[in-house]
Coordinates of C-alpha atoms in Angstrom, one line a residue:
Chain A
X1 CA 0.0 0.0 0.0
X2 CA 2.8 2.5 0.7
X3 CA 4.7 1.7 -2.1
X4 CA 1.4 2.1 -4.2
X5 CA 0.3 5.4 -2.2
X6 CA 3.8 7.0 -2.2
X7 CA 4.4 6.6 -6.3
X8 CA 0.9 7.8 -7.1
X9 CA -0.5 4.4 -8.2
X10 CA -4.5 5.1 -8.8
X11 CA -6.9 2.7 -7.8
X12 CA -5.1 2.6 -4.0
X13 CA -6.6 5.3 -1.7
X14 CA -5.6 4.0 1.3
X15 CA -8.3 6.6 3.2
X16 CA -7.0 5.1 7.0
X17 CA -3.1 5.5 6.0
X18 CA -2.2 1.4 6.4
X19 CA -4.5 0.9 10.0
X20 CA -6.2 -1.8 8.2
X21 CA -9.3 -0.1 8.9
X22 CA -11.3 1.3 5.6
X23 CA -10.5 -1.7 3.1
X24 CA -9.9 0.7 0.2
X25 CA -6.3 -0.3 -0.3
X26 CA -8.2 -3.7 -2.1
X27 CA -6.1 -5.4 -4.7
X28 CA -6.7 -9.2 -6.2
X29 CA -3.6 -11.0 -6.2
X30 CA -2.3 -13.1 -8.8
X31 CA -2.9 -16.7 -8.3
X32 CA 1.1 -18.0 -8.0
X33 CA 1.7 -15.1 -5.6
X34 CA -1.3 -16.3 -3.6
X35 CA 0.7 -18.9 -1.3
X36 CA 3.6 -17.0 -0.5
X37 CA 1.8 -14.1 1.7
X38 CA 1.3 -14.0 5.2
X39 CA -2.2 -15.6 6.1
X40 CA -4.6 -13.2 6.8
X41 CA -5.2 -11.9 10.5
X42 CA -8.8 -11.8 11.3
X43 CA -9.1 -7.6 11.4
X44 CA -8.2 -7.7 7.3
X45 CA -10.7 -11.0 7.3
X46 CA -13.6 -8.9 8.8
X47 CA -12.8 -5.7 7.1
X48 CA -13.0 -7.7 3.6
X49 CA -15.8 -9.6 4.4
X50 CA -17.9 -6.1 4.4
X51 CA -16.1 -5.6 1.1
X52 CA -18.9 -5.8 -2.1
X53 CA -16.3 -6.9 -4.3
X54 CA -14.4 -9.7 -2.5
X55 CA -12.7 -12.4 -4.3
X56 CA -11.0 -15.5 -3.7
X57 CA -7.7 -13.6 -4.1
X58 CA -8.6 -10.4 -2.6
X59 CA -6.9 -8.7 0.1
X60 CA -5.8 -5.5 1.9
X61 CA -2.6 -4.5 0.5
X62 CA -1.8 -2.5 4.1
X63 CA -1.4 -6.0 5.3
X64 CA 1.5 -6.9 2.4
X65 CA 4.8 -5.8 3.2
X66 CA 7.0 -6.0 0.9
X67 CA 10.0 -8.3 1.0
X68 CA 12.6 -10.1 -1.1
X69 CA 10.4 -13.1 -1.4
X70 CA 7.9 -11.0 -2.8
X71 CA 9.8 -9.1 -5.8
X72 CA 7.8 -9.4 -8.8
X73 CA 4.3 -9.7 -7.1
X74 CA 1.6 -9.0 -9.6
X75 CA -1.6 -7.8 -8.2
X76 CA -4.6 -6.4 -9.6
X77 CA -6.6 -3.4 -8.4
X78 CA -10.8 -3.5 -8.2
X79 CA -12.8 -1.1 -10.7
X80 CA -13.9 0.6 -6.9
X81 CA -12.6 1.1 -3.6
X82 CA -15.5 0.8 -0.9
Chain B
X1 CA -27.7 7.0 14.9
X2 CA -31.5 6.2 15.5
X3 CA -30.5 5.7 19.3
X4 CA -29.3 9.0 19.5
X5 CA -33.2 9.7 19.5
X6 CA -33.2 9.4 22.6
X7 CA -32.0 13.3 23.5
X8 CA -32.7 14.1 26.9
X9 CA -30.4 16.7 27.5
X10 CA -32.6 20.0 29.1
X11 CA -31.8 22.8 27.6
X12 CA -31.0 24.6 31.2
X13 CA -27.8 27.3 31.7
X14 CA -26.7 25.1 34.1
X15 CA -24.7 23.4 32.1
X16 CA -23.8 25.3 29.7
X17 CA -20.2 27.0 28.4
X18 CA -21.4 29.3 26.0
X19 CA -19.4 32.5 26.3
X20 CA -17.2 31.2 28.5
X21 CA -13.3 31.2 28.3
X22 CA -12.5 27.6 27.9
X23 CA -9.4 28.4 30.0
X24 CA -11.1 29.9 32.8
X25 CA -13.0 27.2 34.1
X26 CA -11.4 23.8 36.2
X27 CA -10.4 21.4 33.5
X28 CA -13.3 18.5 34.8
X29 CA -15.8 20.8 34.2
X30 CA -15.4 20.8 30.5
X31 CA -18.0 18.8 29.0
X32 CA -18.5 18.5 25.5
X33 CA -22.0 16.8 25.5
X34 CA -23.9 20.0 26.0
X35 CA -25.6 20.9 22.4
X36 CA -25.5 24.8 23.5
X37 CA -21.6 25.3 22.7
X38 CA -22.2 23.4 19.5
X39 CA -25.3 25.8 18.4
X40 CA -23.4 28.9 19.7
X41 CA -20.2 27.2 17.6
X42 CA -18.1 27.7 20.5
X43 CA -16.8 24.4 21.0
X44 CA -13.3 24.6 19.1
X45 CA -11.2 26.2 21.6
X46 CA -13.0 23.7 24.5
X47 CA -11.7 20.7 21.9
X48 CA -7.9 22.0 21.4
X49 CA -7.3 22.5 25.5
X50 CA -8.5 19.1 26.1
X51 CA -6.6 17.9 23.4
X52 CA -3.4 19.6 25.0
X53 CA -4.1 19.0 28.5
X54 CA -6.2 16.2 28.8
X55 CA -7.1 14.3 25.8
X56 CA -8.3 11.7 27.2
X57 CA -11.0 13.0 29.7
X58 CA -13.3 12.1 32.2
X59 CA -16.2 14.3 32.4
X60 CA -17.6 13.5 35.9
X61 CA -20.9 15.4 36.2
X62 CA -23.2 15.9 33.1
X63 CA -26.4 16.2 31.8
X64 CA -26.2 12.7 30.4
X65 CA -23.9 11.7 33.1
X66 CA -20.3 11.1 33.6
X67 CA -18.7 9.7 30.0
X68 CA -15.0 9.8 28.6
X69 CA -14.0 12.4 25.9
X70 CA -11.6 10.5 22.9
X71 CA -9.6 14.1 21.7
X72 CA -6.7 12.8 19.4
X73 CA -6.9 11.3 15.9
X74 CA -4.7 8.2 17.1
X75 CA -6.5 7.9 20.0
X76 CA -9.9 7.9 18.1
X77 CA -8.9 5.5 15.5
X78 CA -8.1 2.9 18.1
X79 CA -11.4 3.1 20.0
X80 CA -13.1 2.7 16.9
X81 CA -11.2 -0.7 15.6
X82 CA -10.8 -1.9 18.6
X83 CA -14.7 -3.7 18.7
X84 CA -13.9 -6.5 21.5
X85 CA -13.1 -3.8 23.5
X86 CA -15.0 -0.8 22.7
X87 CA -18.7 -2.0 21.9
X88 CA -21.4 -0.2 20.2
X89 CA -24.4 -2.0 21.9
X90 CA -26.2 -0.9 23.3
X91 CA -26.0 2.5 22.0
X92 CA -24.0 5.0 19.8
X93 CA -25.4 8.1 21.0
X94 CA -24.3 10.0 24.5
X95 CA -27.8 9.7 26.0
X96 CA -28.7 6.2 27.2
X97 CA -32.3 6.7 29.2
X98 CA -35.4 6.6 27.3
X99 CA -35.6 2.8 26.9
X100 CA -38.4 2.9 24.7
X101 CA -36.5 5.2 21.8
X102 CA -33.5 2.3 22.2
X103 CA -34.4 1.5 18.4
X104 CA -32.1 -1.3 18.1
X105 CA -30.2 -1.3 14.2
X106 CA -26.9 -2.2 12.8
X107 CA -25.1 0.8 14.0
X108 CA -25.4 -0.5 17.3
X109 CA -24.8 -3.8 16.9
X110 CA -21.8 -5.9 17.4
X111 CA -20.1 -8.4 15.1
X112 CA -21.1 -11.2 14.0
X113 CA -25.2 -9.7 13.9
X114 CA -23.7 -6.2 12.8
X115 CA -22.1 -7.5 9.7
X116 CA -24.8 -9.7 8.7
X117 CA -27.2 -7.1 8.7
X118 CA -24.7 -4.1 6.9
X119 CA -24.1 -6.7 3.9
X120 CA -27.6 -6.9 3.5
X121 CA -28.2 -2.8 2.9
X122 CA -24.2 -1.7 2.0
X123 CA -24.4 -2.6 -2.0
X124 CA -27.1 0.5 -2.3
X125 CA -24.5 2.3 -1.7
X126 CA -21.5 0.6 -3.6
X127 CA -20.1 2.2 -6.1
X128 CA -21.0 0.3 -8.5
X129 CA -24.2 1.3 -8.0
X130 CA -23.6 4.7 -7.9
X131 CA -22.2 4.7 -11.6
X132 CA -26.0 4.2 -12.5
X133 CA -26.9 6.6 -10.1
X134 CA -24.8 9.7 -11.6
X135 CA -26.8 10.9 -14.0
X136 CA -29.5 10.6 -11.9
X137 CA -28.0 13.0 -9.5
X138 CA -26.9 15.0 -11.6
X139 CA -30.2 15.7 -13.6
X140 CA -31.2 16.7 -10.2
X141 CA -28.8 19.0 -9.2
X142 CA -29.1 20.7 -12.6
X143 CA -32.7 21.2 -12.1
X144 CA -32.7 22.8 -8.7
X145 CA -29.9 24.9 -9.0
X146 CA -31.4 26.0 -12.9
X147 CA -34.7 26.7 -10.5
X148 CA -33.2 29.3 -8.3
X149 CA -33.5 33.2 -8.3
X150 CA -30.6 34.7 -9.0
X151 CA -29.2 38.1 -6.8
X152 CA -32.0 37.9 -3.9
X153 CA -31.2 36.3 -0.8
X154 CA -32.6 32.9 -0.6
X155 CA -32.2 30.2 2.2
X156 CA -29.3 27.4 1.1
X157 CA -30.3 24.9 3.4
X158 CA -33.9 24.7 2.4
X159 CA -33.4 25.3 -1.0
X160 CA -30.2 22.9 -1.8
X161 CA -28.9 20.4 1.0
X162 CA -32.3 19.6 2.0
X163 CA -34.4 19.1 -1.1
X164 CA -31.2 17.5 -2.8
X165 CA -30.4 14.8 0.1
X166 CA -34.5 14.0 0.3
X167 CA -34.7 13.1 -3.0
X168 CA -31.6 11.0 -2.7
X169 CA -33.5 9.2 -0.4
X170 CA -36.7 8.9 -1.8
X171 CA -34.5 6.7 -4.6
X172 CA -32.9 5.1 -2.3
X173 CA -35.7 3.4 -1.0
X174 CA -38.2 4.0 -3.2
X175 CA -40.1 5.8 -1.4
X176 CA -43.4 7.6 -3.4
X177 CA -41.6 11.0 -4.4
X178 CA -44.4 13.2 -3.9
X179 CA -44.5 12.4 0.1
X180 CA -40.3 12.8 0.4
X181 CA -41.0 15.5 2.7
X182 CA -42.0 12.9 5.1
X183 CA -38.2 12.1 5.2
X184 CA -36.9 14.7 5.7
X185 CA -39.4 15.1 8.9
X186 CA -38.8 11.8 10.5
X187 CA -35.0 12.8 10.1
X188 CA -35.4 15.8 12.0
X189 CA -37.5 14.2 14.6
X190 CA -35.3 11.3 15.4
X191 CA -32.5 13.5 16.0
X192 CA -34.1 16.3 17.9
X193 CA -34.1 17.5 21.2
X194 CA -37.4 18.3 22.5
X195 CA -37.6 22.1 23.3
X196 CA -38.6 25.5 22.6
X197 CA -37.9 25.9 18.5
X198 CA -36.9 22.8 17.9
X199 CA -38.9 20.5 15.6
X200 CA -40.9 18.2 18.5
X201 CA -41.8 19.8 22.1
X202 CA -41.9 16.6 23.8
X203 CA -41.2 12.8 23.7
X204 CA -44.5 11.8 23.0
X205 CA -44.3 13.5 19.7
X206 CA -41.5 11.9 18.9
X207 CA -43.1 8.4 19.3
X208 CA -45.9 9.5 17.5
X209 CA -43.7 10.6 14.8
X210 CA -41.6 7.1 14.7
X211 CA -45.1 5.2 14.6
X212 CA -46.2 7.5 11.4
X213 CA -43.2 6.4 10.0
X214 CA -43.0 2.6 11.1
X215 CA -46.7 2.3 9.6
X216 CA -45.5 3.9 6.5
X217 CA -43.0 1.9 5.5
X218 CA -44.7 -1.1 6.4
X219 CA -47.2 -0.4 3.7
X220 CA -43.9 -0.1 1.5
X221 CA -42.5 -3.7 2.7
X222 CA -46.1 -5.4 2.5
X223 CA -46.4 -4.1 -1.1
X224 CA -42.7 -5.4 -1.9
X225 CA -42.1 -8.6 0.1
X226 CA -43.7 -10.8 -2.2
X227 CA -42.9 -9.1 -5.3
X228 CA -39.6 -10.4 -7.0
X229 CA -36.5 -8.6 -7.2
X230 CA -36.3 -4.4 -6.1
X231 CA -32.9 -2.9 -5.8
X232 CA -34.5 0.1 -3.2
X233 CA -33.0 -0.7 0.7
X234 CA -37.1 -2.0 1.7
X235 CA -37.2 -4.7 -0.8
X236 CA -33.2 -5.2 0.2
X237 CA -34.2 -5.9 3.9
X238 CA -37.7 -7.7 3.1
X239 CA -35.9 -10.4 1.0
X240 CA -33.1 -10.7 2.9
X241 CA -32.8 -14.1 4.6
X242 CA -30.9 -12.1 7.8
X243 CA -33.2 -9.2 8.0
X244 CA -36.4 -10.5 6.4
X245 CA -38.4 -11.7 9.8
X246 CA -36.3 -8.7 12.0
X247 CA -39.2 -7.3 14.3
X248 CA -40.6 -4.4 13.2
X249 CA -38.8 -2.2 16.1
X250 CA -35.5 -3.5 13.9
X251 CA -37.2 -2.7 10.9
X252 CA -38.1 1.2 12.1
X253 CA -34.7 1.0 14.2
X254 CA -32.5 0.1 10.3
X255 CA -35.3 2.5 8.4
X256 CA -34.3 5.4 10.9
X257 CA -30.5 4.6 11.0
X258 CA -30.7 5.0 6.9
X259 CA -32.4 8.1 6.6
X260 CA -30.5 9.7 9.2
X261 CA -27.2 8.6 7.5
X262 CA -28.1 9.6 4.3
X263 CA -29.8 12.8 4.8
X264 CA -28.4 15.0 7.8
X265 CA -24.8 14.3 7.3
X266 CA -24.4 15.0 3.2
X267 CA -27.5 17.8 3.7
X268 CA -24.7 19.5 6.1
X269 CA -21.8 19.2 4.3
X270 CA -23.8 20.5 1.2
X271 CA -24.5 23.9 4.1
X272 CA -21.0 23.5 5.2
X273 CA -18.9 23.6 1.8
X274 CA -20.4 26.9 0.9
X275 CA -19.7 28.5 4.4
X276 CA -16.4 27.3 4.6
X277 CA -15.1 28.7 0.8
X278 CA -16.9 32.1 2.0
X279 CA -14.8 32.3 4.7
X280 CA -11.8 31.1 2.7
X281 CA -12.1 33.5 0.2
X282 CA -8.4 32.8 -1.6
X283 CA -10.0 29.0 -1.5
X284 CA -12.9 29.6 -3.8
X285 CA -10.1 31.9 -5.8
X286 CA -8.7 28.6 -6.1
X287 CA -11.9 26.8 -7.3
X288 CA -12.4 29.3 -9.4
X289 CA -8.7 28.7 -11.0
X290 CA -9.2 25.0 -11.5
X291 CA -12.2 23.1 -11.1
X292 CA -10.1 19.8 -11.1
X293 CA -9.8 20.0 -7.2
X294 CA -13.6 19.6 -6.6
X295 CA -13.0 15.9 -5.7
X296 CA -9.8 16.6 -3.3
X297 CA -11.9 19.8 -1.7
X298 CA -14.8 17.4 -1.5
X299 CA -12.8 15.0 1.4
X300 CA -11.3 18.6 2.6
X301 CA -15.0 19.8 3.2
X302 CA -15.9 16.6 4.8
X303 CA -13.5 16.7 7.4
X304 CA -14.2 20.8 8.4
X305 CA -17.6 20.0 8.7
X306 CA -17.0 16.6 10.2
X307 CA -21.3 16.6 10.1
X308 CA -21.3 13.9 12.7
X309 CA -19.4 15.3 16.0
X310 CA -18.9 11.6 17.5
X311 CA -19.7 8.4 18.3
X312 CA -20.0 6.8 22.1
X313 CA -18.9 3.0 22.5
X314 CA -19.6 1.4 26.0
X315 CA -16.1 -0.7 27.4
X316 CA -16.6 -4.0 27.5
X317 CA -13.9 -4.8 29.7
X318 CA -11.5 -2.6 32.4
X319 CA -9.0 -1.1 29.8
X320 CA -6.1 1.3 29.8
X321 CA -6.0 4.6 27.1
X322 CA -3.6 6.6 26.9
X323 CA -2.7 6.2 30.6
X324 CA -6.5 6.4 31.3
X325 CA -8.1 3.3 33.4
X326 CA -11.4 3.1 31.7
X327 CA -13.9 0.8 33.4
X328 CA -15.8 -2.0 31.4
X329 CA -19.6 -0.4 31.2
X330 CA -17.6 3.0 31.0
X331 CA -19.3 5.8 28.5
X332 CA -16.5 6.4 26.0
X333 CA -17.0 9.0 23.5
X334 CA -15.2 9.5 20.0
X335 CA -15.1 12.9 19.2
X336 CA -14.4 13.0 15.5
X337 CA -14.6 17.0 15.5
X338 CA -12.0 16.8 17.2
X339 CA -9.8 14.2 15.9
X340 CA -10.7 16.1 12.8
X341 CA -8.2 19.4 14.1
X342 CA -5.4 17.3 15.4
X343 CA -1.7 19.0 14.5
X344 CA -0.1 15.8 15.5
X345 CA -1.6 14.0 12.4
X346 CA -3.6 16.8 10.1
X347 CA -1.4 19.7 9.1
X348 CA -2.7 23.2 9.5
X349 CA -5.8 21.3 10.7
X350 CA -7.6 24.3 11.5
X351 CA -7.3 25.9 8.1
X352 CA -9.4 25.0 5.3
X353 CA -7.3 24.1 2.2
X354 CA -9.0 23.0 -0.7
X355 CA -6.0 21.0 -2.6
X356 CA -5.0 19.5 1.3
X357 CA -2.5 16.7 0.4
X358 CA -3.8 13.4 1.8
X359 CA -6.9 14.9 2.1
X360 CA -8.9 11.8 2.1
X361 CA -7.4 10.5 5.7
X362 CA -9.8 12.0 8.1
X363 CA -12.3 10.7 10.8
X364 CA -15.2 11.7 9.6
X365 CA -16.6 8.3 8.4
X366 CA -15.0 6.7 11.4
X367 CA -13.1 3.7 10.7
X368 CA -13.0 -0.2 11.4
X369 CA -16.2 -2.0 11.0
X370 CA -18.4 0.6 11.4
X371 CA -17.1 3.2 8.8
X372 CA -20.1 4.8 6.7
X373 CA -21.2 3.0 4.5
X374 CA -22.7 5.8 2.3
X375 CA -19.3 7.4 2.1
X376 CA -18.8 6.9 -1.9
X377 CA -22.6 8.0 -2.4
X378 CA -21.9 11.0 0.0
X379 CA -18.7 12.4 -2.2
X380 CA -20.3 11.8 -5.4
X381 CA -23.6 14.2 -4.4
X382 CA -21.0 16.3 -3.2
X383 CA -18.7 16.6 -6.4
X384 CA -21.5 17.1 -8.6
X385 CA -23.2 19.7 -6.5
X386 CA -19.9 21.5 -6.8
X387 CA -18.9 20.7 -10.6
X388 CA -22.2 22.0 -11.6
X389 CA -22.4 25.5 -8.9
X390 CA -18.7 26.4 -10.7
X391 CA -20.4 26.0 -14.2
X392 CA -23.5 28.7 -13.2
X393 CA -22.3 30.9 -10.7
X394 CA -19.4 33.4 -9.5
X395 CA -20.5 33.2 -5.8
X396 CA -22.4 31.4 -4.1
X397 CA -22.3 34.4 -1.3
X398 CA -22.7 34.0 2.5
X399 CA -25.2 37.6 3.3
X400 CA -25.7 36.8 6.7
X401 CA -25.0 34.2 10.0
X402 CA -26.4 30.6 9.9
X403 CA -28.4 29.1 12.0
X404 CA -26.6 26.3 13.7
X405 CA -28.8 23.1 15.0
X406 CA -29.1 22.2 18.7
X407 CA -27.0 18.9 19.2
X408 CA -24.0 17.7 19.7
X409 CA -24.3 15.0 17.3
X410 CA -25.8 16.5 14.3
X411 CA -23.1 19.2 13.2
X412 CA -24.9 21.5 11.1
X413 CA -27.4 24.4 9.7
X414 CA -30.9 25.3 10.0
X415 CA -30.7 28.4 7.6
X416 CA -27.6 29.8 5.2
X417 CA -28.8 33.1 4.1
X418 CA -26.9 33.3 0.5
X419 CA -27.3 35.3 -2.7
X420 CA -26.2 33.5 -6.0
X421 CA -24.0 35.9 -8.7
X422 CA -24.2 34.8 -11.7
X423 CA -20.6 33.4 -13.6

């Protein structure tokens, strides 16, 4: 989310600044990438299940930081934030 | 918000800390809940010494008795995500007597019921949704703006906020156009507190008024339960397998919470917006300049007005803030006005600044669970208002004081005196 919020990436609004706590930091990430996040704790759970636009892949990109393992993730943002 | 109905608070001088120095009085006798310094729009200075000496405070003695004040932005934003601690039941409002006007809805509910009922309603309000709604709204705007006398002094808040946000409504659920008035009333009633000039003189007109509108939109869900589809809130909640056999105290308690969301808090921001760039006047030099910031001054206008001052969560369990111990059954209020002005996290936080960088990241939506769901719906009336005011008229010009409402929960207007110049 920072990375998205601090090089202007549209699509991430991130209205809370990364608490976790407004769900419209919402990306869909691509299936191979999938396995290799952290699981979800159960704040970014509830906060998506209000989401009207959840997916299988969806989650709160506040709750991805970025590592090596991660170079090259591909994820995709929703038409909306909400 | 339907349990903040329940406003008890009398409208006695005992009280009260209008035109008083916030710094001459005892810190514990600061108390925030009395609507007075909100009408007399005193309370800013009150809000930035309890922010600097005590932001988290314990107001002892009160006409809705003793209750914590939430100051900071941090502070606020941990109350509100933190739900296992902080509940919402059984109320959101400051004022918990008057059982009877305890209209139980989702606002005051905890997870797991909370969540079941919000998916239900939320989609209304998705943005998807509001793509189909945007012509729609905008069609609108265009009509009563088109409709008004130009150079005379007119009334803003009767003219614009109200009729626009009513008939936002009236779409919203459906509701038979020519009676949206009736909207507008049981909004005004819900909220009020009973008293000399305001809108109901005593509790029993309130019930009366809740049962009008209970019967009402009965009629609406007996005339759409059985009928198939209906993307209007009633049919949402009538077919809904969560919310479809919800006694009808739910029912009026969800109706209420709805209405009130959707119509006091855009209708004031609508008020607010155009008092704020009169008294900004090198701001509205800037709208005028480039009409591209209407969506970032939109978020900026928001979070001035902040429409709603708060919302009260009751501690579930003993807890510590900020050095505080908080007790569980503990009143403990979030005042987003407040959070709304904190230097430690919102720059300049007293100014209005129309092209504010990060100008989304404010309080007034709340956060967590519980965030407004009606935010998207609320920016878009917003932006259009604004994209299509810049396209008719120079000024929209502030000729004389508003009228601000009795509460301490409703933030807003009764009356903006304005005269419209033409571009």
């Amino acid at each position: 989310m920072q990375a998205a919020v601090s090089n202007g990436v549209p699509g991430i609004d991130a209205d809370c600044g990364g608490s976790c706590s407004c769900a419209t930091c919402h990306v869909y990430v691509d299936a191979q990438w999938l396995d290799k996040l952290d699981a979800m704790n159960p704040t970014e759970e509830a906060m998506l299940s209000l989401s009207t636009d959840r997916q299988a892949n969806s989650r709160l990109s506040c709750q991805l930081p970025v590592t090596e393992e991660l170079d090259g993730l591909v994820v995709t943002t929703p038409e909306f934030q909400f | 918000m339907s349990e903040v109905m329940a406003g008890s608070q009398p409208r006695q001088s005992k009280w009260s800390m209008v035109g008083k120095d916030p710094y001459s009085m005892p810190l514990d006798e600061i108390d925030l809940s009395h609507p007075g310094i909100w009408q007399a729009n005193e309370f800013l200075p009150f809000m930035e010494r309890l922010r600097r000496e005590d932001p988290v405070h314990y107001c002892k003695t009160s006409a809705v008795g003793p209750y914590w004040s939430v100051m900071k932005y941090r502070d606020i934003m941990e109350v509100d995500t933190s739900p296992q601690i902080y509940s919402s039941e059984p109320t959101v409002g400051i004022v918990d007597s008057f059982e009877e006007f305890m209209l139980p809805s989702f606002i005051s509910m905890d997870p797991p019921k909370h969540d079941e009922q919000r998916r239900v309603v939320q989609g209304v309000a998705a943005p998807a949704n509001l793509k189909n709604l945007e012509g729609l709204i905008r069609q609108r705007v265009c009509t009563i703006l088109d409709g008004l006398p130009l150079q005379e002094e007119i009334d803003w808040v009767g003219r614009v906020s109200i009729e626009l946000t009513t008939q936002m409504l009236a779409t919203l659920f459906d509701f038979p156009f020519e009676d949206r008035h009736m909207l507008t009333h049981w909004s005004d009633v819900a909220t009020a507190i009973p008293g000399r000039g305001s809108v109901i003189q005593n509790q029993e007109q309130r019930t009366e008024a809740m049962q009008e509108c209970l019967a009402y939109f009965t009629r609406l869900w007996n005339q759409r339960v059985n009928q198939e589809g209906g993307n209007d809130l009633v049919s949402m909640l009538a077919h809904a397998e969560v919310t479809r056999d919800m006694p009808p105290k739910e029912y009026l308690g969800n109706i209420i919470l709805l209405i009130v969301g959707g119509n006091d808090t855009t209708r004031n921001s609508m008020s607010g917006g155009v008092l704020a760039l009169n008294e900004n006047p090198g701001e509205y030099d800037k709208l005028r300049a480039d009409h591209s910031l209407i969506p970032n001054m939109v978020c900026e206008i928001i979070r001035w007005q902040t429409p709603l001052a708060y919302m009260r969560r009751t501690a579930k369990v003993d807890t510590i803030l900020r050095g505080k111990q908080i007790k569980a059954g503990d009143k403990v209020v979030m005042w987003y006005a407040s959070g709304n002005r904190d230097e430690e996290v919102i720059e300049r936080a007293n100014d209005f600044w129309i092209d504010r960088p990060h100008a989304r990241q404010h309080l007034s939506f709340g956060f967590g669970l519980h965030r407004c769901m009606g935010n998207r719906l609320a920016e878009m009336q917003l932006r259009i208002l604004w994209e299509e005011i810049v396209q008719r008229f120079r000024q929209v010009e502030v000729v004389g004081k508003p009228e601000r409402i009795y509460s301490s929960f409703v933030k807003g207007y009764s009356k903006l005196p304005v005269v419209l110049h033409p571009l």
